[in-house]
């Protein structure tokens, strides 16, 4: 969230006149476990309140699996509740969750059958897969990289992703979710995977950027950030 989304907004500034500032409030989490994710989600109310003091124009809840591990469809409840927190502070701020953004981004792309890569342990990855399936998508294949430490997720080399994708069943897949996690870097590999597979690629960070730009009523276009931000949607 704090690396790839600013990178995409900075890239957009090279081709469009808008300028962006980035503000963050952090929720604590060290091990990517269901228990720590639930504790982390509780802190999201505090974060929304703190950021509303800055009168930001849009907020993004960064952790996809924290939302998806809380129950099917939970991103809608989270977005509604966090909007209310900003209203209580006298500022109505649009809220984007990376979980909701990925679901909505896949719908915008017309995706039906997807392949997915996630850094989580297998049980958490299966929760993510079930969540996405519940939203109407057929997850044909997925890879759980089983990285338990949150900092190690951020250290994963994105250029490992093309080889990981090459090992997956992509028959009849129409869209690849290259990283179902805003913590796991993937942006440098997006164009390579699109070129190698001939299929559109999206990530949680790309979908979140798309959703933020739409909330800001700005054209959702970023160079080098995959199909969703190509200007085709």
mmCIF file of N, CA and C in Angstrom, residues 117-198:
data_model
loop_
_atom_site.group_PDB
_atom_site.id
_atom_site.type_symbol
_atom_site.label_atom_id
_atom_site.label_comp_id
_atom_site.label_asym_id
_atom_site.label_seq_id
_atom_site.Cartn_x
_atom_site.Cartn_y
_atom_site.Cartn_z
ATOM 1 N N UNK A 117 -2.715 -15.680 -7.228
ATOM 2 C CA UNK A 117 -1.521 -15.914 -6.415
ATOM 3 C C UNK A 117 -1.655 -15.099 -5.131
ATOM 4 N N UNK A 118 -1.399 -15.748 -3.991
ATOM 5 C CA UNK A 118 -1.482 -15.071 -2.699
ATOM 6 C C UNK A 118 -0.305 -15.489 -1.831
ATOM 7 N N UNK A 119 0.179 -14.605 -0.963
ATOM 8 C CA UNK A 119 1.331 -14.945 -0.122
ATOM 9 C C UNK A 119 0.960 -15.695 1.142
ATOM 10 N N UNK A 120 -0.331 -15.828 1.426
ATOM 11 C CA UNK A 120 -0.784 -16.318 2.726
ATOM 12 C C UNK A 120 -0.565 -17.818 2.897
ATOM 13 N N UNK A 121 -0.703 -18.266 4.146
ATOM 14 C CA UNK A 121 -0.743 -19.696 4.423
ATOM 15 C C UNK A 121 -1.978 -20.280 3.745
ATOM 16 N N UNK A 122 -1.957 -21.572 3.484
ATOM 17 C CA UNK A 122 -3.022 -22.174 2.685
ATOM 18 C C UNK A 122 -4.423 -21.973 3.273
ATOM 19 N N UNK A 123 -4.641 -22.140 4.592
ATOM 20 C CA UNK A 123 -5.996 -21.932 5.116
ATOM 21 C C UNK A 123 -6.527 -20.522 4.868
ATOM 22 N N UNK A 124 -5.668 -19.502 5.016
ATOM 23 C CA UNK A 124 -6.102 -18.132 4.737
ATOM 24 C C UNK A 124 -6.329 -17.920 3.249
ATOM 25 N N UNK A 125 -5.473 -18.505 2.430
ATOM 26 C CA UNK A 125 -5.661 -18.393 0.979
ATOM 27 C C UNK A 125 -6.985 -19.017 0.568
ATOM 28 N N UNK A 126 -7.341 -20.134 1.189
ATOM 29 C CA UNK A 126 -8.614 -20.769 0.876
ATOM 30 C C UNK A 126 -9.801 -19.888 1.282
ATOM 31 N N UNK A 127 -9.654 -19.132 2.382
ATOM 32 C CA UNK A 127 -10.699 -18.169 2.755
ATOM 33 C C UNK A 127 -10.857 -17.100 1.677
ATOM 34 N N UNK A 128 -9.719 -16.625 1.147
ATOM 35 C CA UNK A 128 -9.753 -15.626 0.072
ATOM 36 C C UNK A 128 -10.418 -16.205 -1.178
ATOM 37 N N UNK A 129 -10.040 -17.419 -1.540
ATOM 38 C CA UNK A 129 -10.628 -18.064 -2.717
ATOM 39 C C UNK A 129 -12.132 -18.239 -2.541
ATOM 40 N N UNK A 130 -12.573 -18.677 -1.364
ATOM 41 C CA UNK A 130 -14.006 -18.851 -1.111
ATOM 42 C C UNK A 130 -14.745 -17.509 -1.179
ATOM 43 N N UNK A 131 -14.122 -16.469 -0.649
ATOM 44 C CA UNK A 131 -14.716 -15.126 -0.667
ATOM 45 C C UNK A 131 -14.941 -14.670 -2.106
ATOM 46 N N UNK A 132 -13.923 -14.846 -2.943
ATOM 47 C CA UNK A 132 -14.017 -14.420 -4.337
ATOM 48 C C UNK A 132 -15.022 -15.269 -5.099
ATOM 49 N N UNK A 133 -15.047 -16.554 -4.816
ATOM 50 C CA UNK A 133 -16.047 -17.419 -5.448
ATOM 51 C C UNK A 133 -17.461 -16.992 -5.060
ATOM 52 N N UNK A 134 -17.634 -16.589 -3.807
ATOM 53 C CA UNK A 134 -18.946 -16.141 -3.342
ATOM 54 C C UNK A 134 -19.412 -14.880 -4.052
ATOM 55 N N UNK A 135 -18.457 -14.135 -4.593
ATOM 56 C CA UNK A 135 -18.790 -12.920 -5.343
ATOM 57 C C UNK A 135 -19.099 -13.213 -6.807
ATOM 58 N N UNK A 136 -19.071 -14.492 -7.187
ATOM 59 C CA UNK A 136 -19.528 -14.880 -8.511
ATOM 60 C C UNK A 136 -18.447 -15.255 -9.503
ATOM 61 N N UNK A 137 -17.220 -15.457 -9.023
ATOM 62 C CA UNK A 137 -16.119 -15.794 -9.921
ATOM 63 C C UNK A 137 -15.724 -17.262 -9.762
ATOM 64 N N UNK A 138 -15.252 -17.851 -10.825
ATOM 65 C CA UNK A 138 -14.744 -19.218 -10.811
ATOM 66 C C UNK A 138 -13.225 -19.158 -10.672
ATOM 67 N N UNK A 139 -12.703 -19.554 -9.509
ATOM 68 C CA UNK A 139 -11.253 -19.584 -9.300
ATOM 69 C C UNK A 139 -10.760 -20.939 -9.795
ATOM 70 N N UNK A 140 -10.164 -20.924 -10.978
ATOM 71 C CA UNK A 140 -9.737 -22.162 -11.640
ATOM 72 C C UNK A 140 -8.528 -22.768 -10.953
ATOM 73 N N UNK A 141 -7.573 -21.922 -10.569
ATOM 74 C CA UNK A 141 -6.355 -22.391 -9.915
ATOM 75 C C UNK A 141 -5.833 -21.279 -9.025
ATOM 76 N N UNK A 142 -5.089 -21.657 -7.976
ATOM 77 C CA UNK A 142 -4.478 -20.650 -7.110
ATOM 78 C C UNK A 142 -3.186 -21.200 -6.523
ATOM 79 N N UNK A 143 -2.336 -20.279 -6.093
ATOM 80 C CA UNK A 143 -1.102 -20.635 -5.414
ATOM 81 C C UNK A 143 -1.039 -19.898 -4.079
ATOM 82 N N UNK A 144 -0.840 -20.646 -3.004
ATOM 83 C CA UNK A 144 -0.590 -20.082 -1.678
ATOM 84 C C UNK A 144 0.909 -20.155 -1.427
ATOM 85 N N UNK A 145 1.585 -19.028 -1.334
ATOM 86 C CA UNK A 145 3.035 -19.016 -1.165
ATOM 87 C C UNK A 145 3.444 -19.322 0.272
ATOM 88 N N UNK A 146 2.503 -19.305 1.185
ATOM 89 C CA UNK A 146 2.697 -19.711 2.589
ATOM 90 C C UNK A 146 3.854 -18.968 3.250
ATOM 91 N N UNK A 147 3.755 -17.634 3.228
ATOM 92 C CA UNK A 147 4.728 -16.762 3.901
ATOM 93 C C UNK A 147 4.049 -16.228 5.165
ATOM 94 N N UNK A 148 4.424 -16.695 6.360
ATOM 95 C CA UNK A 148 3.670 -16.333 7.563
ATOM 96 C C UNK A 148 3.981 -14.945 8.117
ATOM 97 N N UNK A 149 5.188 -14.453 7.887
ATOM 98 C CA UNK A 149 5.607 -13.175 8.477
ATOM 99 C C UNK A 149 5.275 -12.029 7.533
ATOM 100 N N UNK A 150 4.619 -10.997 8.068
ATOM 101 C CA UNK A 150 4.153 -9.899 7.222
ATOM 102 C C UNK A 150 5.302 -9.159 6.546
ATOM 103 N N UNK A 151 6.426 -8.993 7.239
ATOM 104 C CA UNK A 151 7.572 -8.307 6.637
ATOM 105 C C UNK A 151 8.185 -9.151 5.524
ATOM 106 N N UNK A 152 8.175 -10.467 5.692
ATOM 107 C CA UNK A 152 8.691 -11.338 4.635
ATOM 108 C C UNK A 152 7.805 -11.289 3.395
ATOM 109 N N UNK A 153 6.521 -11.065 3.591
ATOM 110 C CA UNK A 153 5.624 -10.892 2.438
ATOM 111 C C UNK A 153 6.106 -9.713 1.589
ATOM 112 N N UNK A 154 6.462 -8.624 2.261
ATOM 113 C CA UNK A 154 6.924 -7.428 1.547
ATOM 114 C C UNK A 154 8.279 -7.632 0.884
ATOM 115 N N UNK A 155 9.052 -8.605 1.388
ATOM 116 C CA UNK A 155 10.388 -8.863 0.835
ATOM 117 C C UNK A 155 10.356 -9.840 -0.345
ATOM 118 N N UNK A 156 9.207 -10.422 -0.612
ATOM 119 C CA UNK A 156 9.124 -11.408 -1.702
ATOM 120 C C UNK A 156 9.474 -10.741 -3.025
ATOM 121 N N UNK A 157 10.338 -11.360 -3.794
ATOM 122 C CA UNK A 157 10.792 -10.807 -5.064
ATOM 123 C C UNK A 157 9.670 -10.915 -6.104
ATOM 124 N N UNK A 158 9.168 -9.787 -6.606
ATOM 125 C CA UNK A 158 8.078 -9.846 -7.583
ATOM 126 C C UNK A 158 8.458 -10.563 -8.868
ATOM 127 N N UNK A 159 9.751 -10.620 -9.167
ATOM 128 C CA UNK A 159 10.156 -11.284 -10.405
ATOM 129 C C UNK A 159 10.137 -12.811 -10.284
ATOM 130 N N UNK A 160 9.756 -13.320 -9.107
ATOM 131 C CA UNK A 160 9.458 -14.748 -8.982
ATOM 132 C C UNK A 160 8.080 -15.082 -9.539
ATOM 133 N N UNK A 161 7.236 -14.070 -9.669
ATOM 134 C CA UNK A 161 5.841 -14.315 -10.027
ATOM 135 C C UNK A 161 5.634 -14.889 -11.428
ATOM 136 N N UNK A 162 6.382 -14.447 -12.452
ATOM 137 C CA UNK A 162 6.168 -15.062 -13.769
ATOM 138 C C UNK A 162 6.362 -16.575 -13.764
ATOM 139 N N UNK A 163 7.377 -17.057 -13.060
ATOM 140 C CA UNK A 163 7.615 -18.500 -12.992
ATOM 141 C C UNK A 163 6.496 -19.204 -12.222
ATOM 142 N N UNK A 164 6.014 -18.566 -11.158
ATOM 143 C CA UNK A 164 4.907 -19.147 -10.397
ATOM 144 C C UNK A 164 3.660 -19.268 -11.271
ATOM 145 N N UNK A 165 3.366 -18.218 -12.005
ATOM 146 C CA UNK A 165 2.198 -18.240 -12.889
ATOM 147 C C UNK A 165 2.352 -19.295 -13.979
ATOM 148 N N UNK A 166 3.576 -19.460 -14.475
ATOM 149 C CA UNK A 166 3.824 -20.449 -15.539
ATOM 150 C C UNK A 166 3.528 -21.870 -15.085
ATOM 151 N N UNK A 167 3.553 -22.109 -13.769
ATOM 152 C CA UNK A 167 3.281 -23.457 -13.247
ATOM 153 C C UNK A 167 1.800 -23.715 -13.011
ATOM 154 N N UNK A 168 0.956 -22.714 -13.279
ATOM 155 C CA UNK A 168 -0.464 -22.825 -12.955
ATOM 156 C C UNK A 168 -1.288 -23.281 -14.155
ATOM 157 N N UNK A 169 -2.468 -23.796 -13.871
ATOM 158 C CA UNK A 169 -3.421 -24.174 -14.914
ATOM 159 C C UNK A 169 -4.149 -22.924 -15.391
ATOM 160 N N UNK A 170 -3.825 -22.462 -16.583
ATOM 161 C CA UNK A 170 -4.446 -21.257 -17.117
ATOM 162 C C UNK A 170 -5.447 -21.562 -18.228
ATOM 163 N N UNK A 171 -5.769 -22.839 -18.410
ATOM 164 C CA UNK A 171 -6.756 -23.212 -19.420
ATOM 165 C C UNK A 171 -8.095 -22.552 -19.080
ATOM 166 N N UNK A 172 -8.646 -21.868 -20.043
ATOM 167 C CA UNK A 172 -9.944 -21.193 -19.901
ATOM 168 C C UNK A 172 -9.949 -20.064 -18.880
ATOM 169 N N UNK A 173 -8.789 -19.715 -18.314
ATOM 170 C CA UNK A 173 -8.705 -18.561 -17.424
ATOM 171 C C UNK A 173 -8.755 -17.286 -18.258
ATOM 172 N N UNK A 174 -9.561 -16.319 -17.840
ATOM 173 C CA UNK A 174 -9.609 -15.069 -18.604
ATOM 174 C C UNK A 174 -8.903 -13.908 -17.908
ATOM 175 N N UNK A 175 -8.594 -14.060 -16.605
ATOM 176 C CA UNK A 175 -7.932 -12.980 -15.864
ATOM 177 C C UNK A 175 -7.031 -13.586 -14.794
ATOM 178 N N UNK A 176 -5.846 -12.984 -14.608
ATOM 179 C CA UNK A 176 -4.903 -13.447 -13.586
ATOM 180 C C UNK A 176 -4.811 -12.406 -12.477
ATOM 181 N N UNK A 177 -5.055 -12.837 -11.240
ATOM 182 C CA UNK A 177 -4.815 -11.988 -10.066
ATOM 183 C C UNK A 177 -3.400 -12.305 -9.597
ATOM 184 N N UNK A 178 -2.479 -11.434 -9.946
ATOM 185 C CA UNK A 178 -1.058 -11.728 -9.731
ATOM 186 C C UNK A 178 -0.654 -11.606 -8.272
ATOM 187 N N UNK A 179 -1.340 -10.764 -7.524
ATOM 188 C CA UNK A 179 -1.098 -10.645 -6.090
ATOM 189 C C UNK A 179 -2.402 -10.272 -5.408
ATOM 190 N N UNK A 180 -2.975 -11.207 -4.668
ATOM 191 C CA UNK A 180 -4.197 -10.938 -3.909
ATOM 192 C C UNK A 180 -3.816 -10.369 -2.539
ATOM 193 N N UNK A 181 -2.931 -9.370 -2.547
ATOM 194 C CA UNK A 181 -2.401 -8.807 -1.305
ATOM 195 C C UNK A 181 -1.677 -7.514 -1.647
ATOM 196 N N UNK A 182 -2.046 -6.409 -0.984
ATOM 197 C CA UNK A 182 -1.339 -5.155 -1.273
ATOM 198 C C UNK A 182 0.040 -5.104 -0.638
ATOM 199 N N UNK A 183 0.326 -6.055 0.249
ATOM 200 C CA UNK A 183 1.648 -6.094 0.884
ATOM 201 C C UNK A 183 2.691 -6.781 0.000
ATOM 202 N N UNK A 184 2.256 -7.748 -0.810
ATOM 203 C CA UNK A 184 3.216 -8.488 -1.631
ATOM 204 C C UNK A 184 3.482 -7.739 -2.937
ATOM 205 N N UNK A 185 4.710 -7.310 -3.187
ATOM 206 C CA UNK A 185 5.000 -6.540 -4.395
ATOM 207 C C UNK A 185 4.785 -7.361 -5.660
ATOM 208 N N UNK A 186 4.256 -6.703 -6.678
ATOM 209 C CA UNK A 186 3.966 -7.391 -7.935
ATOM 210 C C UNK A 186 4.051 -6.476 -9.148
ATOM 211 N N UNK A 187 4.021 -5.166 -8.927
ATOM 212 C CA UNK A 187 3.925 -4.216 -10.037
ATOM 213 C C UNK A 187 5.006 -4.411 -11.104
ATOM 214 N N UNK A 188 6.277 -4.668 -10.738
ATOM 215 C CA UNK A 188 7.298 -4.827 -11.777
ATOM 216 C C UNK A 188 7.072 -6.027 -12.692
ATOM 217 N N UNK A 189 6.244 -6.992 -12.255
ATOM 218 C CA UNK A 189 6.046 -8.210 -13.040
ATOM 219 C C UNK A 189 4.764 -8.208 -13.857
ATOM 220 N N UNK A 190 3.917 -7.208 -13.670
ATOM 221 C CA UNK A 190 2.589 -7.224 -14.294
ATOM 222 C C UNK A 190 2.667 -7.284 -15.816
ATOM 223 N N UNK A 191 3.419 -6.382 -16.409
ATOM 224 C CA UNK A 191 3.486 -6.355 -17.869
ATOM 225 C C UNK A 191 4.143 -7.621 -18.425
ATOM 226 N N UNK A 192 5.127 -8.150 -17.700
ATOM 227 C CA UNK A 192 5.787 -9.377 -18.167
ATOM 228 C C UNK A 192 4.817 -10.549 -18.171
ATOM 229 N N UNK A 193 4.019 -10.678 -17.125
ATOM 230 C CA UNK A 193 3.057 -11.783 -17.059
ATOM 231 C C UNK A 193 1.969 -11.606 -18.122
ATOM 232 N N UNK A 194 1.544 -10.384 -18.356
ATOM 233 C CA UNK A 194 0.565 -10.160 -19.432
ATOM 234 C C UNK A 194 1.152 -10.569 -20.779
ATOM 235 N N UNK A 195 2.418 -10.226 -21.005
ATOM 236 C CA UNK A 195 3.058 -10.573 -22.277
ATOM 237 C C UNK A 195 3.252 -12.079 -22.423
ATOM 238 N N UNK A 196 3.623 -12.748 -21.324
ATOM 239 C CA UNK A 196 3.890 -14.187 -21.377
ATOM 240 C C UNK A 196 2.618 -15.011 -21.545
ATOM 241 N N UNK A 197 1.535 -14.560 -20.938
ATOM 242 C CA UNK A 197 0.302 -15.357 -20.931
ATOM 243 C C UNK A 197 -0.726 -14.890 -21.961
ATOM 244 N N UNK A 198 -0.608 -13.644 -22.388
ATOM 245 C CA UNK A 198 -1.620 -13.091 -23.288
ATOM 246 C C UNK A 198 -2.943 -12.820 -22.592
#
